[in-house]
CSV table of C-alpha atoms in Angstrom, one decimal:
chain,number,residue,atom,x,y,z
K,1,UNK,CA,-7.9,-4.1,27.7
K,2,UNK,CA,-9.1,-4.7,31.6
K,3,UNK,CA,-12.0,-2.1,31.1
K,4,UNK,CA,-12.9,-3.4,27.8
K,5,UNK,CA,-12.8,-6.9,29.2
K,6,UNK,CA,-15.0,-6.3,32.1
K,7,UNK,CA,-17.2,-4.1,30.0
K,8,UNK,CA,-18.4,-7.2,27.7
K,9,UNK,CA,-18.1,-9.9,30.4
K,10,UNK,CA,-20.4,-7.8,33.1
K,11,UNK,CA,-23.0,-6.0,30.0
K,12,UNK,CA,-26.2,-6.9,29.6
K,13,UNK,CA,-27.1,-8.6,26.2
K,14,UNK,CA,-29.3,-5.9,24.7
K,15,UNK,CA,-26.4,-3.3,25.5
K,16,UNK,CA,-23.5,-5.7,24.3
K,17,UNK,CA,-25.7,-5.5,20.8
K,18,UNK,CA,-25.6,-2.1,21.2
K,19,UNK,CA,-22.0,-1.7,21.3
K,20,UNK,CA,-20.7,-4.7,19.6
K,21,UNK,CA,-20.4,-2.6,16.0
K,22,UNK,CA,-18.5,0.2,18.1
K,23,UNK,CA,-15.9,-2.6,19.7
K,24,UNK,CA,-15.8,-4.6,16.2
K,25,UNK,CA,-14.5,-1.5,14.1
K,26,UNK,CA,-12.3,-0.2,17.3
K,27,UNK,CA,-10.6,-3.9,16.7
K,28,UNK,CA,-10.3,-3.6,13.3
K,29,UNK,CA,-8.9,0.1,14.0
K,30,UNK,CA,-6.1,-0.8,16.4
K,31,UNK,CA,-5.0,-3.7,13.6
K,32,UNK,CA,-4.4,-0.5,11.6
K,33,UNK,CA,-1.8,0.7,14.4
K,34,UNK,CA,-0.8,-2.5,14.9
K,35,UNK,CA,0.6,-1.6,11.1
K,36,UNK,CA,1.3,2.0,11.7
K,37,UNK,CA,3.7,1.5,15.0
K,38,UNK,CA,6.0,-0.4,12.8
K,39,UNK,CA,6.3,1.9,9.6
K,40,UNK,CA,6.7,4.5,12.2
K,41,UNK,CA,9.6,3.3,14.0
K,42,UNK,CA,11.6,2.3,10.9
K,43,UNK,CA,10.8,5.9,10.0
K,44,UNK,CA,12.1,7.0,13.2
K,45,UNK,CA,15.0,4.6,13.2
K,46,UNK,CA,15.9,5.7,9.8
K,47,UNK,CA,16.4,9.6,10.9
K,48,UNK,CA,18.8,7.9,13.3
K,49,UNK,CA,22.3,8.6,11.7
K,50,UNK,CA,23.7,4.6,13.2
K,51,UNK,CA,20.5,2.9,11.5
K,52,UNK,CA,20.0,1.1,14.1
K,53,UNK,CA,18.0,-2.1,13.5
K,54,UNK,CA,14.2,-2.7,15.3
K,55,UNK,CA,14.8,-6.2,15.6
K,56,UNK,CA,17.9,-8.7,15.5
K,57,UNK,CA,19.3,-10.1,12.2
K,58,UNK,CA,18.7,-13.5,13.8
K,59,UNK,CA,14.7,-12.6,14.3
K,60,UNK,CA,12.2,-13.6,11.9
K,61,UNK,CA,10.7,-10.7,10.2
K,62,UNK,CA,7.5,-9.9,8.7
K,63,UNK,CA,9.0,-8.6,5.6
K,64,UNK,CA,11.4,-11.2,3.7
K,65,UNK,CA,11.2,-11.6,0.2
K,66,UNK,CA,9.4,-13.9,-2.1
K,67,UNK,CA,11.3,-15.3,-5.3
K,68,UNK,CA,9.4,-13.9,-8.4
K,69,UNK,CA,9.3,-15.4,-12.0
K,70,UNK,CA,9.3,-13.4,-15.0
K,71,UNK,CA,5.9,-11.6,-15.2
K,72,UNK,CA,3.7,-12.7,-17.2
K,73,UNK,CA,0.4,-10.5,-18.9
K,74,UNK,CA,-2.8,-11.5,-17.8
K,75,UNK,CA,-5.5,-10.3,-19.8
K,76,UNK,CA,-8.7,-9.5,-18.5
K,77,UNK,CA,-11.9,-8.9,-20.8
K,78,UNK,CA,-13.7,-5.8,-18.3
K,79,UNK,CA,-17.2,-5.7,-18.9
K,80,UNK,CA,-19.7,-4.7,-16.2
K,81,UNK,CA,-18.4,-5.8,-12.9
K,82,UNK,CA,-19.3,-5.4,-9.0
K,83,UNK,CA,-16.7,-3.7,-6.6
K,84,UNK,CA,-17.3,-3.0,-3.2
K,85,UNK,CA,-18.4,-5.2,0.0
K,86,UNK,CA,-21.4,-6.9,0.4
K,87,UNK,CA,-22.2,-9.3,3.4
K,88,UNK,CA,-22.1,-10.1,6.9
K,89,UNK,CA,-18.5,-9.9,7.2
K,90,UNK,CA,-16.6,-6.5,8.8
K,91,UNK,CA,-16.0,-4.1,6.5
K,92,UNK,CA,-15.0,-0.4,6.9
K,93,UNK,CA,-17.3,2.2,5.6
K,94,UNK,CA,-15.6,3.6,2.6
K,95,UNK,CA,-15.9,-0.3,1.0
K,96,UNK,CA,-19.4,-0.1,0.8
K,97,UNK,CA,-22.0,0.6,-1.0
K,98,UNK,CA,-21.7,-2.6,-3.7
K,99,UNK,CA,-22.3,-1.3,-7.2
K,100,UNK,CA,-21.7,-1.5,-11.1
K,101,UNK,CA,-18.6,-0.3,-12.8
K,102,UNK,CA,-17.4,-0.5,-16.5
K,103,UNK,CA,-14.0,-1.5,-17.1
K,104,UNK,CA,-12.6,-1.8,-20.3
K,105,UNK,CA,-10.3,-4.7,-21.6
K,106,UNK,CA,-7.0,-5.1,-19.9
K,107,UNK,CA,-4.3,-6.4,-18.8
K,108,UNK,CA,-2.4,-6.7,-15.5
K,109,UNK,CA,0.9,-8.0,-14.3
K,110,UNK,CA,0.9,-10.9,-12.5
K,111,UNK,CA,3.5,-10.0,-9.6
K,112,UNK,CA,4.8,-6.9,-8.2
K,113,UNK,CA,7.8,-5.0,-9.7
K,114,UNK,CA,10.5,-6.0,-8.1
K,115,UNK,CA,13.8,-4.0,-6.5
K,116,UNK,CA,15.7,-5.2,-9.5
K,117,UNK,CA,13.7,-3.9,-12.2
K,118,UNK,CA,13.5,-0.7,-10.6
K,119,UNK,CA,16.9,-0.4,-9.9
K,120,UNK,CA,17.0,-0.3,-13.9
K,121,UNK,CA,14.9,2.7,-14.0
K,122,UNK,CA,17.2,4.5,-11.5
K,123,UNK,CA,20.2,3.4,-13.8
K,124,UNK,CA,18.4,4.5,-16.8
K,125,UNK,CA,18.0,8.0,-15.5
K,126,UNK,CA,14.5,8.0,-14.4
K,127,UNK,CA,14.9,10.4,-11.6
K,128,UNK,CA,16.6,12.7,-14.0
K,129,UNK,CA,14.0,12.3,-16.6
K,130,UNK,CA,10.9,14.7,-16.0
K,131,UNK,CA,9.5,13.1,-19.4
K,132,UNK,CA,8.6,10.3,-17.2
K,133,UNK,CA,6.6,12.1,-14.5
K,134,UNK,CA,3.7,14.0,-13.3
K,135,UNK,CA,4.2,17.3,-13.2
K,136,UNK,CA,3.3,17.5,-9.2
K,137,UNK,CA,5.4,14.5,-9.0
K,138,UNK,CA,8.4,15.8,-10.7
K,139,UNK,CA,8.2,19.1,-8.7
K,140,UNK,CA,8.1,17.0,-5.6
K,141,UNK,CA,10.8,14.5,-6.9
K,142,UNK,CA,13.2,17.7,-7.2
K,143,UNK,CA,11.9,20.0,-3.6
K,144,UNK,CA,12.8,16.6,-1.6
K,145,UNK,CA,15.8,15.3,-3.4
K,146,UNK,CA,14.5,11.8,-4.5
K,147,UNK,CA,17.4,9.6,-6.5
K,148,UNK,CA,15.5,5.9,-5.2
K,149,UNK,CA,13.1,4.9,-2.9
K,150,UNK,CA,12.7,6.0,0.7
K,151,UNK,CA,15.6,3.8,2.8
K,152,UNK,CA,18.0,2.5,-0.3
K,153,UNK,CA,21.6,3.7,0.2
K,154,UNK,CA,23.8,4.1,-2.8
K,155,UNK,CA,26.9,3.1,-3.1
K,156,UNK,CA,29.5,5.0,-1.5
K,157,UNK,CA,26.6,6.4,1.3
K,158,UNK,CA,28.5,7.3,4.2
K,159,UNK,CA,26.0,5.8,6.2
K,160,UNK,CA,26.8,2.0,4.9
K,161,UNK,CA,30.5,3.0,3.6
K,162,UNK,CA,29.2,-0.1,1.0
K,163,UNK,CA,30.2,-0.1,-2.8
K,164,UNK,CA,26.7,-1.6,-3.9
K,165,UNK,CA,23.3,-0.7,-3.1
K,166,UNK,CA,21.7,-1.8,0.2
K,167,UNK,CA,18.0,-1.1,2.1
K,168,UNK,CA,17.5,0.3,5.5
K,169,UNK,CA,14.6,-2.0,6.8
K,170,UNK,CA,13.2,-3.4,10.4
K,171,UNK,CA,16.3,-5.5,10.4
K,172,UNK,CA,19.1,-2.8,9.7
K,173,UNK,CA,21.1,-2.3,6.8
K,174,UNK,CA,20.8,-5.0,4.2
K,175,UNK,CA,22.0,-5.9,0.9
K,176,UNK,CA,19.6,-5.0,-1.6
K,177,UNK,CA,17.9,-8.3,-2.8
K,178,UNK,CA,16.9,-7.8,-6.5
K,179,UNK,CA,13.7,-10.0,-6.1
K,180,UNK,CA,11.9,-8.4,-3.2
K,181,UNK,CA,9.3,-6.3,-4.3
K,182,UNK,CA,10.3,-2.5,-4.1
K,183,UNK,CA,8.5,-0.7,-1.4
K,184,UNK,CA,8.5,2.9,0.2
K,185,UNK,CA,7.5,4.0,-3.4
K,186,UNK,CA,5.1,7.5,-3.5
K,187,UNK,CA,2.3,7.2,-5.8
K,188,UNK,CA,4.1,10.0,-7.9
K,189,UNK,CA,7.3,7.5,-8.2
K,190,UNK,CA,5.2,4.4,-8.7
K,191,UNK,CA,3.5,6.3,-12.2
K,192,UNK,CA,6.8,7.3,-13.5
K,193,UNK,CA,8.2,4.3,-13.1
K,194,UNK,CA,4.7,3.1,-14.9
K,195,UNK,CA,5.5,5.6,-17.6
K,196,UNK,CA,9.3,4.2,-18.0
K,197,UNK,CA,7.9,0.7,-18.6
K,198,UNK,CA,5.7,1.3,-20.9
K,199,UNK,CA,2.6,0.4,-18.9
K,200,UNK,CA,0.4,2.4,-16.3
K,201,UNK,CA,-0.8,1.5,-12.6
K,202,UNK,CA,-4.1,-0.3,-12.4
K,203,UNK,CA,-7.2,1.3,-11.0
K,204,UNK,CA,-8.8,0.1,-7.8
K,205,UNK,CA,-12.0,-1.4,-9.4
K,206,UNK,CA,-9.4,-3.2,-12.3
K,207,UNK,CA,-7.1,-4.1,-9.6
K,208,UNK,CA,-10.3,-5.5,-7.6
K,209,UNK,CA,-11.8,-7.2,-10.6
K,210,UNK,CA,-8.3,-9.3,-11.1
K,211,UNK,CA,-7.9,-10.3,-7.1
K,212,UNK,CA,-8.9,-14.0,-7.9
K,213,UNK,CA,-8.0,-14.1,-11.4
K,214,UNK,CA,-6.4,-17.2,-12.5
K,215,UNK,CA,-2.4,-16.6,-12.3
K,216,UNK,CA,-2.5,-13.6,-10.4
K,217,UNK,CA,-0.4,-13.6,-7.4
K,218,UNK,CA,0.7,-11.0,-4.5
K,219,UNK,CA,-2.0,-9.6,-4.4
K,220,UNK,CA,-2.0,-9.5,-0.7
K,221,UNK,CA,1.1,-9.5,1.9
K,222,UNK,CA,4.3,-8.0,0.7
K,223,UNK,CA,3.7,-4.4,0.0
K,224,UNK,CA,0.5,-2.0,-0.5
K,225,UNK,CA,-0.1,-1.6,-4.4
K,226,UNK,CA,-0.7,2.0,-5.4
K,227,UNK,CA,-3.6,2.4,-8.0
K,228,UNK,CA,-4.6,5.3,-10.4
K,229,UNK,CA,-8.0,5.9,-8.4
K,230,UNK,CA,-8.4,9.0,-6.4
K,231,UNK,CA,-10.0,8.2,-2.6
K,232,UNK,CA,-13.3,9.0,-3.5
K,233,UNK,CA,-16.4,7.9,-2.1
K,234,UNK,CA,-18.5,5.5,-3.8
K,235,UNK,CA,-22.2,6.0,-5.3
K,236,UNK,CA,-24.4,6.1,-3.0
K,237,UNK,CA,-21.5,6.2,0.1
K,238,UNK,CA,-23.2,7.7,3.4
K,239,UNK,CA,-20.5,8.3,6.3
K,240,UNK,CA,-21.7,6.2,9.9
K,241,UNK,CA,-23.1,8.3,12.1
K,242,UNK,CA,-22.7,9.8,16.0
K,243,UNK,CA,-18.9,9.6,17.5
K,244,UNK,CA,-17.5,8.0,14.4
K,245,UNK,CA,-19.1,10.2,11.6
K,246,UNK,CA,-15.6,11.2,10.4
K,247,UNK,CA,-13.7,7.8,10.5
K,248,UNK,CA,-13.6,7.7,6.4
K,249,UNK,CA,-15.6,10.3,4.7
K,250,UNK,CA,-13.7,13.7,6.0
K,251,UNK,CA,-10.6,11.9,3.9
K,252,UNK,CA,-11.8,11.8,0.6
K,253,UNK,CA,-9.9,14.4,-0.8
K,254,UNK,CA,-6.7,14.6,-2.4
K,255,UNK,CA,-5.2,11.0,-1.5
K,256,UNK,CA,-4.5,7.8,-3.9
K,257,UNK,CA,-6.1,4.5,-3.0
K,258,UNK,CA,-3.6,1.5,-2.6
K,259,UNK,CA,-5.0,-2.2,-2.6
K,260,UNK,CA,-3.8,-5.3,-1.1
K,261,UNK,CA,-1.6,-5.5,2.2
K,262,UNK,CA,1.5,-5.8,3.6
K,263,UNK,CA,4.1,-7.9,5.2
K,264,UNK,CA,3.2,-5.7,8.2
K,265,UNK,CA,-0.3,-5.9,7.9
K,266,UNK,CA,-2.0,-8.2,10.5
K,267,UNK,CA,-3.1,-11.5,9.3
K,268,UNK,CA,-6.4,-11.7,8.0
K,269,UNK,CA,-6.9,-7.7,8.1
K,270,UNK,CA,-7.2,-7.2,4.8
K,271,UNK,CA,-9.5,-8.4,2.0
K,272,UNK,CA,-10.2,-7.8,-1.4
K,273,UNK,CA,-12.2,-4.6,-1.4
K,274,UNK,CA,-10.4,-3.6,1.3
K,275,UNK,CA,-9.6,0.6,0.5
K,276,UNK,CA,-6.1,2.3,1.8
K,277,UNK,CA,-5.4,5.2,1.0
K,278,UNK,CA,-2.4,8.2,1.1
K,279,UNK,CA,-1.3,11.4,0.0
K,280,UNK,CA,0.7,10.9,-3.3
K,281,UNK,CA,4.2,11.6,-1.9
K,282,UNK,CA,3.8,9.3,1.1
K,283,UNK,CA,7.0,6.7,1.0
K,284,UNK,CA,7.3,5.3,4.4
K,285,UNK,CA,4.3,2.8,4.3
K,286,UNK,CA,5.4,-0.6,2.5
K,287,UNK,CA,4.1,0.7,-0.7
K,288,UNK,CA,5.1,-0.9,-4.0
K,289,UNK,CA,3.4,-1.4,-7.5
K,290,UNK,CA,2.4,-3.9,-10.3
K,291,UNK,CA,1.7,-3.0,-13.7
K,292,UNK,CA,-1.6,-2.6,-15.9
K,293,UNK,CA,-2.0,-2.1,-19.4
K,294,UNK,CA,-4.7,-1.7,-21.9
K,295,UNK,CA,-5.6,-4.5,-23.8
K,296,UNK,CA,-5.7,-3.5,-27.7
C-alpha cells in the first residue's frame, strides 16, 4: 500500500494515465481476495475437527439470512437481447464484447432455493437417485461421498453430537435455518436438484436478461447463482494484452459460469454482467441456485 501510495502521489500525469487501467483492475482483483480469504478460511476451519468459529457468535456477519416468500414464476418473453458490458464503467475482460443473443420464452424464480426446500430433496432421496443427475455429476457425487451440501452436519454427526441438522459457517456450528438460501452447492448438485424440481438452472444471458425484471429479487448478495452456461468467451472476445494477457481467457475451458454475488462479496463489486466462474464440483464458494423454466 506505501509503494503504491507514493507511486500515484509522486507520478507524472501522462504515466499515472499510463498505469491507471493496471492499478484499476489490480483493485478490482484484490476485491476478489478480499472474497477468496474468507471462503478459504471456513474451508480451512471446516478440516479442523473442533469447528472452530472465524468470528464470535456476538459479531455481525456478512452472511445472515433473508426471510423468503413463496416463489413466485416470472415469465419472461426472450426475444433478441444485449448481454455483456458496455460503458465507461470497470469491467473485467471476459464481460465484454456487448452483443446479440436469442433467448427463447421463459420463466425464472423469483428468489433463490432455499435450505428448506432442499433439505426435501435430501429427504426424498436425491443423493441416492442417479435418475436426477449428470452422469459426471453422479460419478462425482459417489468418488467424494456427497449426502448435502459442503458444511451441513446430519443428525447424529459426531462433530455437533446434535439430533437435527445444523451448518458449519464463519460463525461455527449453527442450527440450520430453513430460509437461508442453500450455498456451498457444486454446479453438478445445483442441476440435480433442478432436475428433482421439475425445473432447470437459468443460463447466464437468461439469468442477465431477468436482473432488473419486475419482481425479481436476490439477484445479488447472498450466494453466487450457478447457471447452465459453460465459461466461454464471447463473440468477438480478445484477451488484454502484455503482463495481463492471461487474466481471463487461459480459463475458458471446462468451468460453469455463476451470476450475482455473495454475502462475502465486497460491496459494489459486482454488477449485472458481472462473469464468475468454477469447475463443476467446486462447493466451498457461497454458491446456491434459483430456478428457470421454459415457458410453454
Amino acid at each position: 500500500d506505501e509503494r503504491m501510495l507514493e507511486l500515484l502521489a509522486h507520478t507524472e500525469e501522462d504515466v499515472l494515465v499510463e498505469v491507471s487501467p493496471l492499478v484499476e483492475l489490480g483493485l478490482h482483483h484484490e476485491q476478489q481476495h478480499q472474497e477468496l480469504i474468507l471462503t478459504d478460511i471456513l474451508h480451512a476451519l471446516s478440516c479442523n475437527p473442533l469447528l472452530p468459529p472465524y468470528q464470535d457468535a456476538g459479531a455481525s456477519t456478512p452472511c445472515a439470512p433473508a426471510a423468503t416468500l413463496p416463489v413466485r414464476w416470472l415469465g419472461l418473453p426472450g426475444g433478441v437481447v444485449h448481454v455483456g458490458h458496455v460503458g465507461a464503467d470497470f469491467a473485467f475482460d471476459n464481460e465484454t464484447p456487448r452483443h446479440a443473443v436469442l433467448l427463447q420464452p421463459f420463466e425464472l424464480a423469483d428468489r433463490l432455493v432455499t435450505c428448506g426446500e432442499y433439505l426435501q430433496f435430501i429427504e426424498d432421496g436425491g443423493y441416492r437417485d442417479p435418475a436426477c443427475w449428470l452422469s459426471d455429476g453422479w460419478a462425482a457425487a459417489q468418488a467424494q461421498n456427497w449426502q448435502a451440501p459442503a458444511y451441513w452436519l446430519a443428525p447424529g454427526d459426531a462433530r455437533s453430537r446434535a439430533q437435527h441438522w445444523q451448518v458449519f459457517g464463519l460463525h461455527g456450528v449453527r442450527p440450520l435455518q430453513a430460509d437461508a438460501a442453500v450455498a456451498h452447492l457444486s454446479f453438478y448438485e445445483a442441476a440435480a436438484f433442478a432436475q428433482w424440481a421439475g425445473a432447470r438452472l437459468p443460463t447466464e444471458h437468461e439469468w442477465e436478461a431477468a436482473y432488473a425484471a419486475p419482481g425479481v429479487r436476490q439477484m445479488s448478495g447472498h450466494v453466487w447463482q450457478w447457471t447452465r452456461s459453460s465459461y466461454d468467451p464471447y463473440p468477438g472476445f480478445r484477451p488484454l494484452t502484455g503482463a495481463v494477457s492471461e487474466y481471463n481467457g487461459k480459463f475458458m475451458v471446462g468451468q460453469l459460469v455463476l451470476r450475482g454475488g455473495s454475502c462475502a462479496t465486497p460491496a459494489g463489486h459486482e454488477r449485472a454482467t458481472y462473469r464468475n466462474f468454477f469447475p463443476p464440483d467446486a462447493r466451498w464458494q457461497f454458491s446456491g441456485l434459483r430456478l428457470a423454466r421454459d415457458l410453454r
